[in-house]
């Protein structure tokens, strides 16, 4: 899938967080997540990426982003809708 399609999946996955995705280089991306309500934001740099990605690669990117925000900004991790569905 193209980079823009992968970015759209990230936008949908991390709702209601605002997410900005950009290529830092042809092999690295930058993702910025923010919560408008709490004014909390977090930046994940140096994510391995290409201009064309497989679904498995997109899933790996999601896991990497989640792992970093879970450790450093748990309030953002709990806020996105997929994790709200996981809560008991």
PDB file of C-alpha atoms in Angstrom:
ATOM      1  CA  UNK A   1       0.000   0.000   0.000  1.00  0.00           C
ATOM      2  CA  UNK A   2       1.128   3.549  -0.625  1.00  0.00           C
ATOM      3  CA  UNK A   3       2.446   5.726   2.193  1.00  0.00           C
ATOM      4  CA  UNK A   4      -0.673   7.932   2.124  1.00  0.00           C
ATOM      5  CA  UNK A   5      -2.924   4.883   2.502  1.00  0.00           C
ATOM      6  CA  UNK A   6      -0.839   3.679   5.442  1.00  0.00           C
ATOM      7  CA  UNK A   7      -1.060   7.144   7.007  1.00  0.00           C
ATOM      8  CA  UNK A   8      -4.865   7.027   6.646  1.00  0.00           C
ATOM      9  CA  UNK A   9      -4.893   3.721   8.568  1.00  0.00           C
ATOM     10  CA  UNK A  10      -2.860   5.338  11.339  1.00  0.00           C
ATOM     11  CA  UNK A  11      -5.286   8.294  11.473  1.00  0.00           C
ATOM     12  CA  UNK A  12      -8.231   5.924  11.874  1.00  0.00           C
ATOM     13  CA  UNK A  13      -6.513   3.597  14.312  1.00  0.00           C
ATOM     14  CA  UNK A  14      -5.465   6.289  16.767  1.00  0.00           C
ATOM     15  CA  UNK A  15      -8.764   8.199  16.884  1.00  0.00           C
ATOM     16  CA  UNK A  16      -9.761  10.443  18.630  1.00  0.00           C
ATOM     17  CA  UNK A  17      -6.139  11.561  18.870  1.00  0.00           C
ATOM     18  CA  UNK A  18      -4.932  13.999  16.256  1.00  0.00           C
ATOM     19  CA  UNK A  19      -2.102  12.405  14.339  1.00  0.00           C
ATOM     20  CA  UNK A  20       0.354  13.934  11.900  1.00  0.00           C
ATOM     21  CA  UNK A  21       2.477  11.604   9.818  1.00  0.00           C
ATOM     22  CA  UNK A  22       5.380  12.695   7.658  1.00  0.00           C
ATOM     23  CA  UNK A  23       8.382  11.164   5.965  1.00  0.00           C
ATOM     24  CA  UNK A  24      11.662  12.404   7.445  1.00  0.00           C
ATOM     25  CA  UNK A  25      13.552  10.576   4.710  1.00  0.00           C
ATOM     26  CA  UNK A  26      12.693   7.832   2.205  1.00  0.00           C
ATOM     27  CA  UNK A  27      13.302   5.268   4.987  1.00  0.00           C
ATOM     28  CA  UNK A  28      12.122   7.053   8.155  1.00  0.00           C
ATOM     29  CA  UNK A  29       8.870   8.613   9.327  1.00  0.00           C
ATOM     30  CA  UNK A  30       7.824  10.966  12.078  1.00  0.00           C
ATOM     31  CA  UNK A  31       4.485  10.617  13.883  1.00  0.00           C
ATOM     32  CA  UNK A  32       3.062  13.282  16.168  1.00  0.00           C
ATOM     33  CA  UNK A  33       0.065  12.404  18.352  1.00  0.00           C
ATOM     34  CA  UNK A  34      -1.918  14.915  20.344  1.00  0.00           C
ATOM     35  CA  UNK A  35      -5.042  15.019  22.447  1.00  0.00           C
ATOM     36  CA  UNK A  36      -6.912  18.289  22.038  1.00  0.00           C
ATOM     37  CA  UNK A  37      -8.848  17.862  25.306  1.00  0.00           C
ATOM     38  CA  UNK A  38      -5.826  17.439  27.560  1.00  0.00           C
ATOM     39  CA  UNK A  39      -3.390  19.376  25.359  1.00  0.00           C
ATOM     40  CA  UNK A  40      -1.000  16.437  25.631  1.00  0.00           C
ATOM     41  CA  UNK A  41       1.212  15.548  22.703  1.00  0.00           C
ATOM     42  CA  UNK A  42       3.946  13.110  21.865  1.00  0.00           C
ATOM     43  CA  UNK A  43       6.352  12.685  18.976  1.00  0.00           C
ATOM     44  CA  UNK A  44       7.725   9.385  17.717  1.00  0.00           C
ATOM     45  CA  UNK A  45      10.738   9.873  15.463  1.00  0.00           C
ATOM     46  CA  UNK A  46      12.905   7.589  13.419  1.00  0.00           C
ATOM     47  CA  UNK A  47      10.222   5.006  12.615  1.00  0.00           C
ATOM     48  CA  UNK A  48      11.440   2.663   9.870  1.00  0.00           C
ATOM     49  CA  UNK A  49       9.288   3.196   6.801  1.00  0.00           C
ATOM     50  CA  UNK A  50       9.143   3.105   3.012  1.00  0.00           C
ATOM     51  CA  UNK A  51       6.969   4.848   0.436  1.00  0.00           C
ATOM     52  CA  UNK A  52       5.214   1.507  -0.154  1.00  0.00           C
ATOM     53  CA  UNK A  53       4.262  -0.684   2.817  1.00  0.00           C
ATOM     54  CA  UNK A  54       2.735  -4.095   3.387  1.00  0.00           C
ATOM     55  CA  UNK A  55      -0.105  -4.495   5.908  1.00  0.00           C
ATOM     56  CA  UNK A  56       2.364  -6.324   8.185  1.00  0.00           C
ATOM     57  CA  UNK A  57       4.731  -3.346   8.081  1.00  0.00           C
ATOM     58  CA  UNK A  58       1.888  -0.967   8.970  1.00  0.00           C
ATOM     59  CA  UNK A  59       0.931  -3.220  11.892  1.00  0.00           C
ATOM     60  CA  UNK A  60       4.574  -3.170  13.064  1.00  0.00           C
ATOM     61  CA  UNK A  61       4.558   0.640  12.910  1.00  0.00           C
ATOM     62  CA  UNK A  62       1.375   0.731  15.013  1.00  0.00           C
ATOM     63  CA  UNK A  63       2.947  -1.603  17.572  1.00  0.00           C
ATOM     64  CA  UNK A  64       6.087   0.535  17.745  1.00  0.00           C
ATOM     65  CA  UNK A  65       4.077   3.739  18.246  1.00  0.00           C
ATOM     66  CA  UNK A  66       1.916   2.099  20.919  1.00  0.00           C
ATOM     67  CA  UNK A  67       4.948   0.747  22.766  1.00  0.00           C
ATOM     68  CA  UNK A  68       6.569   4.170  22.896  1.00  0.00           C
ATOM     69  CA  UNK A  69       3.471   6.053  24.000  1.00  0.00           C
ATOM     70  CA  UNK A  70       2.563   3.338  26.529  1.00  0.00           C
ATOM     71  CA  UNK A  71       5.901   3.909  28.269  1.00  0.00           C
ATOM     72  CA  UNK A  72       6.263   7.655  27.951  1.00  0.00           C
ATOM     73  CA  UNK A  73       2.704   9.062  27.692  1.00  0.00           C
ATOM     74  CA  UNK A  74       0.291   6.443  29.071  1.00  0.00           C
ATOM     75  CA  UNK A  75      -2.547   8.991  29.142  1.00  0.00           C
ATOM     76  CA  UNK A  76      -2.388   9.144  25.321  1.00  0.00           C
ATOM     77  CA  UNK A  77      -2.192   5.362  25.099  1.00  0.00           C
ATOM     78  CA  UNK A  78      -5.406   5.002  27.124  1.00  0.00           C
ATOM     79  CA  UNK A  79      -7.147   7.734  25.133  1.00  0.00           C
ATOM     80  CA  UNK A  80      -7.203   6.253  21.640  1.00  0.00           C
ATOM     81  CA  UNK A  81     -10.356   4.357  20.720  1.00  0.00           C
ATOM     82  CA  UNK A  82      -8.832   0.927  20.063  1.00  0.00           C
ATOM     83  CA  UNK A  83      -7.458   0.813  23.597  1.00  0.00           C
ATOM     84  CA  UNK A  84     -10.747   2.048  25.022  1.00  0.00           C
ATOM     85  CA  UNK A  85     -12.389  -1.014  23.443  1.00  0.00           C
ATOM     86  CA  UNK A  86      -9.774  -3.259  25.115  1.00  0.00           C
ATOM     87  CA  UNK A  87     -10.585  -1.996  28.618  1.00  0.00           C
ATOM     88  CA  UNK A  88     -12.845  -4.222  30.738  1.00  0.00           C
TER      89      UNK A  88
END
